[in-house]
């Protein structure tokens, strides 16, 4: 009893601490782009959507209906489900073993970074994780004998999962394979009542299937075909390292050991123990193999989580076989992983930290700048005629601005991102896809950092083709230009003359973060379609410190810039300047460009950090 009480007290302390920290983070962290789109879906209630079944959108709508228009309200239902998850793991493990194991498994679920951070973001993985635990628990109960409670739990878990994500079909497949693997499982599948519960779960897929039938299988094509290369790539080899980091190394090793024991038939473990181990083994090894062929551009490290939650139900039993020092190291590493992951979210929720990360590869772009952009949009709208239409260039900008401005009906241009993330069909369904035609003044918002730098000028050219000529842009540089938007005030009538694009420029030297002497040189290039570049000024902390001069031709740009440049100076677009920073104290500074176009427009380009010695 003392051991059980100790395990329970540790769990309560960890669970309360983690839950409070997650609520604090969720109340301050700006919406991630996907969350903003789920909010937008929630404002257009439907049974299913192009990217997901309906549950995630319904939960965001429930949150804002009950809690008002706030990021915490959007996330509140997900925080509640995530808070319930360790308790469900505890119940599952207790039934399979004993109460001490249950509390220890629940503590691991609260600490493991993949599960412990659930709920901070309003994502479908939260209800899907809850559904996976319900199904795993129901399966283990059915191995001991069919009961009404187990059948109801199975039906509930299957329905909840079907309404969460396409990926839950894989969870169902893993569960069926695990049951077929075990003699007791095959007996379960011969029970007609179990198939009745499965039928209830199948019915929950009907809205999603109906949506796909109505829209030419657009969602299924994206999830199964469009987003995956389905050809071998070596990136899958990173799976073990990534998972060891996201689950913490010793805990991940413990789960792998449990997997191997579950696959071997001569261990003599109980049926429930082997069932949980098989769920984790089939899921983990399956995703490891899939990683060599599936999508390697978007985040997928969370995919094995349902299998890990099943493994956590029996991992405490394995830990008891380890030495005391090894057990302590496992718990300490799990705790450190939770602190690091939650600490990352704390840091990202702080504007000052986001600014410090600007210019580096760890800059949290998708969390950054939306409030600033919304304020600039409101200011621009205030100076435009009544009835001005707001137009975004991608679903990301449309959804995030929509939340910031409380407008779920912002029209959106066609953009590669809309297709890459499977959102283009949904925009069509809502009637929000805009072809560029207009009969009223329009404020167009373009995300300059939403495409690869080499494709930026080509994107400007595409925007010209869609909306016509572009006036000089109002530049919104967030965090020194690490996040960059351009606002165009378009007249009611389309201008089909030659389109002058915004400038595209690059500082070749010095490199970002370089340590420099007081006198140093700056070189690079700048182009601007049709009008060309009249002057390039070098700035330090926003103050002009040098005027660049012509440095000759840059033939390399012809191949680098997708679709090429229509700058009349091409290829003589290289510049150089000598800078004297002798009057400045040593320290870190931001080096930038001020570009004056041949049409008289002036643009502040993104800045980069340098260190003056």
XYZ file of C-alpha atoms in Angstrom:
613
model
C 0.000 0.000 0.000
C 2.878 2.393 0.784
C 4.322 1.895 -2.709
C 0.916 2.484 -4.294
C 0.340 5.655 -2.287
C 3.806 6.923 -3.145
C 3.206 6.268 -6.845
C -0.162 8.038 -6.613
C 1.316 11.089 -4.876
C 4.084 11.379 -7.466
C 1.540 11.180 -10.258
C -0.706 13.856 -8.749
C 2.250 16.191 -8.220
C 3.477 15.722 -11.797
C 0.004 15.859 -13.353
C -1.023 19.046 -11.516
C 2.265 20.779 -12.339
C 2.218 19.820 -16.007
C -1.457 20.739 -16.410
C -1.027 24.167 -14.801
C 2.043 24.909 -16.935
C 0.224 23.839 -20.119
C -2.744 26.083 -19.328
C -0.397 29.026 -18.740
C 1.397 28.369 -22.033
C -1.829 27.854 -23.988
C -3.156 31.204 -22.788
C -0.144 33.109 -24.175
C 1.170 31.143 -27.148
C -0.061 32.546 -30.494
C -2.084 30.132 -32.599
C -0.101 27.757 -34.768
C -1.172 27.952 -38.420
C -3.017 24.602 -38.363
C -4.879 25.648 -35.217
C -6.042 28.822 -36.945
C -7.380 26.799 -39.856
C -9.185 24.415 -37.495
C -10.755 27.476 -35.851
C -11.833 28.637 -39.315
C -13.332 25.208 -39.998
C -15.180 25.456 -36.688
C -16.740 28.698 -37.881
C -18.043 26.800 -40.931
C -19.535 23.786 -39.164
C -19.783 20.648 -41.273
C -19.701 16.884 -40.777
C -16.258 16.616 -42.387
C -13.599 18.709 -44.103
C -10.958 18.298 -46.784
C -8.087 17.747 -44.351
C -9.814 16.076 -41.380
C -12.999 14.556 -40.014
C -15.162 17.000 -38.099
C -14.227 16.572 -34.412
C -11.247 18.939 -34.224
C -13.213 21.793 -35.781
C -16.218 21.070 -33.548
C -14.020 21.240 -30.440
C -12.546 24.616 -31.453
C -16.065 25.943 -32.031
C -17.190 24.603 -28.652
C -14.252 26.305 -26.986
C -14.895 29.768 -28.398
C -18.662 29.475 -27.910
C -18.145 28.776 -24.201
C -14.983 30.782 -23.546
C -15.078 33.653 -26.007
C -12.683 34.652 -28.777
C -9.334 33.830 -27.167
C -6.486 31.416 -27.869
C -7.083 29.675 -24.536
C -10.754 29.137 -25.401
C -9.773 27.531 -28.726
C -7.455 25.153 -26.886
C -9.565 24.552 -23.770
C -11.352 21.366 -24.989
C -8.008 19.909 -26.045
C -6.433 20.777 -22.695
C -9.292 18.967 -20.925
C -8.897 15.864 -23.082
C -5.118 15.914 -22.601
C -5.564 16.253 -18.834
C -7.825 13.179 -18.857
C -5.372 11.083 -20.899
C -2.983 10.062 -18.044
C -5.979 9.025 -15.930
C -7.164 6.798 -18.766
C -3.676 5.290 -19.020
C -3.735 4.698 -15.245
C -7.059 2.890 -15.452
C -5.863 0.811 -18.391
C -2.611 -0.238 -16.685
C -4.332 -0.903 -13.355
C -6.772 -3.301 -14.948
C -3.962 -5.111 -16.725
C -1.682 -5.304 -13.676
C -2.088 -3.402 -10.399
C -2.695 0.104 -9.042
C 0.997 0.887 -8.546
C 1.697 0.081 -12.180
C -1.281 2.219 -13.150
C -0.044 5.333 -11.341
C 3.490 4.857 -12.662
C 2.219 4.456 -16.221
C 0.120 7.596 -15.816
C 3.152 9.530 -14.561
C 5.133 8.429 -17.591
C 2.266 9.564 -19.839
C 2.349 12.975 -18.168
C 6.142 13.254 -18.506
C 6.918 11.745 -21.914
C 7.283 14.779 -24.214
C 5.084 13.360 -26.983
C 2.118 12.807 -24.659
C 2.912 15.279 -21.878
C 2.705 18.320 -24.167
C -0.631 17.324 -25.733
C -3.292 20.001 -25.395
C -0.954 22.986 -25.614
C -1.988 23.114 -29.271
C -5.508 22.467 -30.580
C -4.597 19.516 -32.792
C -6.420 16.302 -33.794
C -3.740 14.186 -32.108
C -5.339 14.960 -28.735
C -8.741 13.287 -29.261
C -7.009 10.621 -31.360
C -4.712 9.735 -28.425
C -7.693 9.484 -26.087
C -9.454 7.256 -28.615
C -6.397 5.007 -28.919
C -6.205 4.461 -25.152
C -9.932 3.711 -24.957
C -9.598 1.112 -27.723
C -6.481 -0.439 -26.178
C -8.178 -0.715 -22.786
C -11.332 -2.151 -24.333
C -9.302 -4.748 -26.247
C -7.475 -5.829 -23.086
C -10.788 -6.149 -21.230
C -12.265 -8.242 -24.039
C -9.328 -10.640 -23.806
C -10.547 -11.437 -20.302
C -14.136 -11.871 -21.477
C -16.739 -9.852 -23.333
C -18.788 -7.440 -21.238
C -21.184 -4.656 -22.085
C -18.857 -2.039 -20.558
C -15.921 -3.217 -22.674
C -18.021 -3.262 -25.844
C -19.341 0.253 -25.182
C -15.811 1.500 -24.497
C -14.600 -0.067 -27.746
C -17.427 1.490 -29.753
C -16.806 4.885 -28.126
C -13.065 4.751 -28.807
C -13.549 3.696 -32.424
C -16.091 6.462 -33.049
C -13.937 9.112 -31.372
C -10.909 8.049 -33.410
C -12.835 7.972 -36.686
C -13.937 11.550 -36.053
C -10.360 12.659 -35.235
C -8.065 11.801 -38.142
C -7.574 9.655 -41.227
C -4.533 8.196 -39.437
C -6.772 6.440 -36.934
C -7.453 3.822 -39.606
C -3.890 2.679 -38.949
C -4.616 2.375 -35.220
C -7.572 0.119 -36.044
C -5.409 -1.997 -38.327
C -2.736 -2.368 -35.643
C -5.376 -3.449 -33.096
C -6.811 -6.087 -35.414
C -3.359 -7.503 -36.197
C -2.535 -7.685 -32.480
C -5.786 -9.553 -31.755
C -5.197 -11.956 -34.634
C -1.667 -12.579 -33.327
C -2.938 -13.879 -29.959
C -5.038 -17.035 -29.521
C -7.183 -15.161 -26.999
C -7.558 -12.340 -29.516
C -8.774 -14.651 -32.248
C -11.391 -15.903 -29.814
C -12.502 -12.304 -29.202
C -12.931 -11.738 -32.941
C -15.237 -14.733 -33.178
C -17.719 -12.983 -30.870
C -20.567 -11.367 -32.861
C -20.992 -8.690 -30.184
C -17.467 -7.434 -30.849
C -18.325 -7.008 -34.515
C -21.373 -5.034 -33.457
C -19.085 -2.576 -31.626
C -16.827 -2.482 -34.680
C -19.842 -1.656 -36.826
C -20.570 1.380 -34.646
C -16.992 2.508 -35.237
C -17.390 2.024 -38.991
C -20.484 4.237 -38.998
C -18.412 7.091 -37.588
C -16.401 7.137 -40.830
C -19.517 7.741 -42.944
C -19.362 11.592 -42.883
C -15.743 11.559 -44.035
C -16.417 8.998 -46.742
C -19.452 10.974 -47.889
C -17.352 14.146 -48.141
C -14.777 12.346 -50.272
C -17.419 10.848 -52.543
C -18.937 14.288 -53.049
C -15.570 15.940 -53.737
C -13.846 13.367 -55.957
C -11.837 11.766 -53.119
C -9.858 14.984 -52.606
C -9.158 14.287 -48.933
C -8.203 10.661 -49.438
C -5.949 11.545 -52.369
C -4.128 14.117 -50.279
C -3.687 11.866 -47.236
C -2.716 8.734 -49.153
C -1.119 9.961 -52.385
C -0.408 13.661 -52.816
C 1.555 14.269 -49.604
C 3.700 11.121 -49.845
C 6.470 10.463 -52.393
C 6.005 6.664 -52.072
C 9.578 6.180 -53.192
C 12.526 5.194 -51.032
C 14.426 7.967 -49.273
C 17.066 7.681 -46.580
C 15.383 10.159 -44.200
C 13.587 7.259 -42.530
C 16.881 6.337 -40.847
C 16.427 9.339 -38.556
C 13.354 7.706 -37.001
C 15.207 6.058 -34.108
C 17.113 9.213 -33.163
C 14.040 11.436 -33.400
C 11.865 9.038 -31.419
C 14.551 8.537 -28.785
C 14.625 12.299 -28.326
C 10.839 12.763 -28.306
C 10.201 9.844 -25.929
C 13.519 10.338 -24.008
C 16.293 7.764 -24.610
C 15.936 5.307 -21.717
C 12.147 5.291 -21.857
C 12.312 4.692 -25.598
C 14.723 1.812 -25.031
C 12.361 0.359 -22.413
C 9.492 0.535 -24.883
C 11.588 -1.190 -27.549
C 12.425 -3.995 -25.096
C 8.725 -4.422 -24.318
C 8.024 -4.523 -28.066
C 10.536 -7.310 -28.611
C 9.158 -9.324 -25.724
C 5.670 -8.936 -27.093
C 6.688 -10.240 -30.519
C 8.375 -13.321 -29.042
C 5.897 -16.056 -28.207
C 7.945 -17.845 -25.548
C 8.016 -15.190 -22.872
C 5.079 -16.578 -20.928
C 3.634 -13.128 -20.250
C -0.092 -12.618 -19.712
C -2.381 -12.041 -22.683
C -3.060 -8.396 -21.780
C 0.684 -7.723 -21.345
C 1.470 -9.197 -24.743
C -1.491 -7.393 -26.309
C -0.204 -3.967 -25.226
C 3.323 -4.909 -26.277
C 2.114 -6.025 -29.711
C 0.133 -2.807 -30.202
C 3.305 -0.828 -29.584
C 5.554 -3.134 -31.583
C 3.406 -3.226 -34.717
C 2.877 0.545 -34.583
C 6.511 1.465 -33.878
C 8.130 -0.883 -36.385
C 5.439 -0.106 -38.938
C 6.092 3.633 -38.786
C 9.839 2.999 -38.869
C 9.477 1.197 -42.217
C 6.897 3.705 -43.482
C 9.314 6.549 -42.753
C 11.516 5.458 -45.668
C 8.684 5.966 -48.164
C 6.205 8.473 -46.681
C 6.071 12.262 -46.353
C 9.431 13.627 -45.189
C 8.657 17.350 -45.498
C 6.076 17.787 -42.754
C 6.258 16.899 -39.077
C 5.548 13.197 -38.475
C 7.407 12.410 -35.251
C 4.071 12.222 -33.398
C 2.638 9.438 -35.549
C 3.751 6.509 -33.298
C 2.173 8.062 -30.163
C -0.884 5.726 -30.002
C 1.442 2.717 -29.889
C 3.595 4.318 -27.191
C 0.550 4.936 -24.997
C -0.235 1.210 -25.126
C 3.380 0.383 -24.223
C 3.320 2.729 -21.226
C 0.701 0.471 -19.642
C 3.337 -2.250 -19.182
C 6.666 -0.371 -19.188
C 6.590 0.053 -15.358
C 6.685 -3.734 -15.044
C 9.885 -3.829 -17.072
C 11.414 -0.961 -15.075
C 11.076 -3.064 -11.912
C 13.562 -5.488 -13.430
C 16.146 -2.745 -13.898
C 18.615 -1.568 -11.284
C 17.617 1.294 -9.010
C 20.121 3.613 -10.684
C 18.831 2.816 -14.149
C 15.227 3.354 -13.040
C 16.099 6.726 -11.527
C 17.909 7.724 -14.713
C 14.829 6.765 -16.773
C 12.529 8.891 -14.612
C 14.989 11.796 -14.534
C 15.423 11.789 -18.298
C 11.643 11.668 -18.803
C 11.278 14.626 -16.438
C 14.047 16.518 -18.211
C 12.352 15.857 -21.551
C 9.094 17.282 -20.251
C 10.873 20.372 -18.904
C 12.681 20.920 -22.217
C 9.564 20.567 -24.363
C 7.377 22.701 -22.129
C 10.264 25.142 -21.788
C 10.402 25.427 -25.572
C 6.726 26.379 -25.674
C 7.263 28.855 -22.837
C 10.109 30.454 -24.783
C 8.131 30.587 -28.036
C 5.229 32.226 -26.209
C 7.499 35.162 -25.260
C 7.853 37.867 -27.966
C 11.336 38.848 -26.783
C 12.641 35.311 -27.197
C 11.079 35.016 -30.654
C 12.893 38.197 -31.660
C 16.199 36.852 -30.353
C 15.736 33.714 -32.441
C 15.140 35.753 -35.610
C 17.585 35.017 -38.362
C 18.324 31.512 -37.065
C 17.042 28.072 -38.015
C 15.111 27.759 -34.736
C 12.964 30.809 -35.378
C 9.309 29.782 -34.695
C 7.892 31.316 -37.858
C 4.397 29.832 -37.666
C 3.793 31.262 -34.176
C 5.066 34.728 -34.955
C 3.789 38.123 -35.926
C 0.092 37.634 -36.508
C -1.021 40.300 -34.022
C 1.437 42.776 -35.533
C 0.209 41.958 -39.022
C -3.423 42.332 -37.937
C -2.666 45.784 -36.497
C -1.011 46.847 -39.766
C -3.957 45.514 -41.751
C -6.418 47.469 -39.598
C -4.331 50.624 -40.075
C -4.258 50.120 -43.845
C -8.008 49.421 -43.981
C -8.691 52.630 -42.033
C -7.124 54.641 -44.855
C -8.994 52.850 -47.662
C -12.531 53.424 -48.952
C -15.629 51.892 -47.367
C -16.295 48.399 -48.680
C -12.633 47.511 -49.194
C -12.185 43.753 -49.608
C -9.473 41.924 -47.658
C -7.623 39.317 -49.740
C -4.947 36.902 -48.484
C -2.415 35.166 -50.691
C -2.535 31.766 -48.875
C -4.666 29.771 -46.458
C -2.083 30.440 -43.723
C -2.436 34.191 -43.944
C -6.198 33.949 -44.394
C -6.737 31.727 -41.357
C -4.378 33.564 -38.986
C -5.661 36.986 -40.026
C -9.172 35.601 -39.794
C -8.695 34.685 -36.160
C -6.949 37.950 -35.316
C -9.688 40.013 -37.030
C -12.561 37.633 -36.078
C -13.397 37.132 -39.737
C -13.645 33.530 -40.942
C -14.488 34.514 -44.534
C -11.310 36.155 -45.836
C -10.865 35.324 -49.500
C -7.657 33.572 -50.554
C -5.636 33.431 -53.773
C -4.380 30.167 -55.191
C -1.055 29.271 -53.582
C 1.204 26.174 -53.556
C 0.752 26.015 -49.768
C -3.009 25.565 -50.157
C -2.370 22.376 -52.119
C 0.644 21.186 -50.130
C -1.400 21.157 -46.918
C -4.617 19.827 -48.441
C -6.627 23.013 -47.807
C -7.343 24.062 -51.409
C -10.473 21.835 -51.753
C -11.911 23.214 -48.517
C -11.441 26.804 -49.661
C -13.326 25.867 -52.829
C -16.171 24.379 -50.785
C -16.458 27.580 -48.749
C -16.340 29.729 -51.877
C -13.287 31.571 -50.546
C -10.880 30.802 -53.377
C -10.301 34.057 -55.234
C -9.218 34.206 -58.867
C -8.026 37.805 -58.651
C -11.028 39.481 -60.295
C -12.376 42.465 -58.375
C -14.982 45.216 -58.513
C -14.072 46.956 -55.244
C -10.922 48.349 -53.635
C -8.896 45.440 -52.266
C -6.202 45.119 -49.631
C -3.991 42.211 -50.657
C -1.765 40.641 -47.969
C 1.188 38.611 -49.265
C 3.461 36.494 -47.067
C 6.946 36.974 -48.499
C 8.487 34.327 -46.251
C 5.925 31.635 -47.106
C 7.825 30.399 -50.172
C 11.431 29.375 -50.761
C 13.651 32.366 -51.342
C 14.566 31.156 -54.833
C 10.844 31.088 -55.727
C 9.931 34.462 -54.175
C 10.227 36.548 -57.342
C 8.308 33.883 -59.269
C 5.546 34.091 -56.633
C 5.363 37.865 -57.074
C 5.054 37.292 -60.817
C 2.227 34.794 -60.234
C 0.421 37.316 -58.024
C 0.748 39.858 -60.851
C -0.856 37.395 -63.261
C -3.766 36.847 -60.847
C -4.517 40.403 -59.713
C -2.806 42.623 -62.317
C -0.330 45.417 -61.686
C 0.906 45.950 -58.148
C 1.296 49.366 -56.506
C 4.242 49.983 -54.145
C 3.833 47.725 -51.119
C 3.472 48.600 -47.478
C 6.192 46.439 -45.885
C 5.591 44.694 -42.568
C 8.881 43.364 -41.204
C 8.347 41.284 -38.083
C 11.336 40.360 -35.929
C 13.751 42.213 -38.209
C 12.179 40.697 -41.307
C 12.442 37.060 -40.263
C 8.682 37.101 -40.909
C 7.770 39.450 -43.752
C 4.467 40.583 -45.242
C 3.585 42.994 -48.031
C 0.313 44.931 -48.130
C -0.931 46.132 -51.525
C -3.782 48.642 -51.820
C -5.370 47.568 -55.112
C -7.813 49.860 -56.968
C -11.268 48.610 -58.018
C -10.200 48.258 -61.647
C -7.494 45.781 -62.592
C -4.310 47.217 -64.139
C -3.066 44.865 -66.860
C 0.032 46.872 -67.723
C 3.580 45.758 -67.016
C 3.738 44.600 -63.414
C 6.427 46.087 -61.188
C 7.182 43.504 -58.518
C 8.592 44.173 -55.050
C 12.351 43.930 -54.811
C 14.174 40.695 -54.069
C 17.646 41.024 -52.581
C 20.332 39.106 -50.759
C 23.455 39.941 -48.773
C 26.171 37.558 -49.935
C 28.735 38.810 -47.428
C 29.054 39.071 -44.506
C 27.254 35.883 -43.463
C 24.582 36.074 -40.748
C 26.191 36.045 -37.308
C 29.645 36.855 -38.671
C 32.176 38.563 -36.403
C 33.424 41.725 -38.162
C 36.108 44.346 -37.760
C 35.068 48.000 -37.466
C 35.631 48.429 -41.192
C 34.014 45.753 -43.330
C 32.552 45.230 -46.783
C 28.995 44.311 -47.738
C 28.198 42.657 -51.057
C 25.088 41.173 -52.577
C 22.466 41.603 -55.254
C 19.041 43.176 -55.710
C 16.456 42.901 -58.494
C 13.084 44.471 -59.203
C 11.053 43.509 -62.259
C 10.361 46.215 -64.875
C 11.438 49.220 -62.774
C 14.842 47.981 -61.687
C 16.763 49.136 -58.605
C 17.931 52.763 -58.482
C 19.778 52.706 -55.155
C 20.814 50.264 -52.427
C 21.636 51.653 -48.977
C 23.263 49.660 -46.193
C 21.660 50.012 -42.776
C 22.820 49.083 -39.289
C 20.108 49.030 -36.623
C 17.853 50.735 -39.191
C 20.226 53.670 -39.771
C 21.842 54.214 -43.188
C 25.624 53.877 -42.879
C 26.679 53.448 -46.529
C 25.422 53.669 -50.097
C 26.269 50.706 -52.304
C 27.749 50.955 -55.770
C 27.463 48.796 -58.879
C 29.623 45.675 -58.613
C 28.963 44.202 -62.027
C 27.157 41.145 -63.386
C 25.795 38.114 -61.604
C 25.179 35.376 -64.189
C 24.493 32.805 -61.459
C 21.154 34.489 -60.704
C 19.722 33.438 -64.050
C 19.640 29.852 -62.864
C 18.850 30.572 -59.202
C 15.732 32.704 -59.620
C 12.825 30.533 -60.707
C 11.307 32.000 -63.915
C 14.112 34.577 -64.018
C 13.988 38.335 -63.464
C 12.689 41.098 -65.737
C 14.928 43.687 -64.101
C 16.206 45.878 -66.995
C 19.718 45.824 -65.489
C 20.034 42.014 -65.559
C 22.561 40.577 -65.072
C 24.326 43.716 -63.709
C 22.523 43.577 -60.362
C 25.454 43.010 -58.007
C 26.306 45.683 -55.431
C 29.072 46.320 -52.908
C 29.743 48.845 -50.168
C 32.463 49.627 -47.631
C 31.161 50.232 -44.119
C 32.874 52.130 -41.327
C 31.380 51.226 -37.930
C 34.199 52.810 -35.953
C 31.857 54.972 -33.930
C 29.903 52.025 -32.547
C 30.729 50.068 -29.389
C 31.404 46.341 -29.831
C 28.279 44.189 -29.850
C 25.581 42.473 -31.856
C 23.891 44.575 -34.534
C 21.330 44.098 -37.289
C 22.564 44.649 -40.818
C 20.003 45.428 -43.502
C 19.239 47.018 -46.864
C 17.060 49.927 -47.932
C 16.194 49.485 -51.602
C 14.922 52.323 -53.795
C 13.261 51.181 -57.005
C 13.338 52.867 -60.375
C 9.698 53.752 -59.755
C 10.597 55.671 -56.577
C 9.384 52.972 -54.164
C 11.432 52.365 -51.010
C 11.581 48.960 -49.301
C 13.230 47.941 -46.058
C 14.682 44.474 -46.657
C 15.031 41.761 -44.001
C 17.939 42.263 -41.609
C 20.544 39.788 -40.383
C 22.625 39.790 -37.190
C 26.361 40.544 -37.211
C 28.851 41.025 -34.395
C 31.086 44.103 -34.500
C 34.314 43.551 -32.560
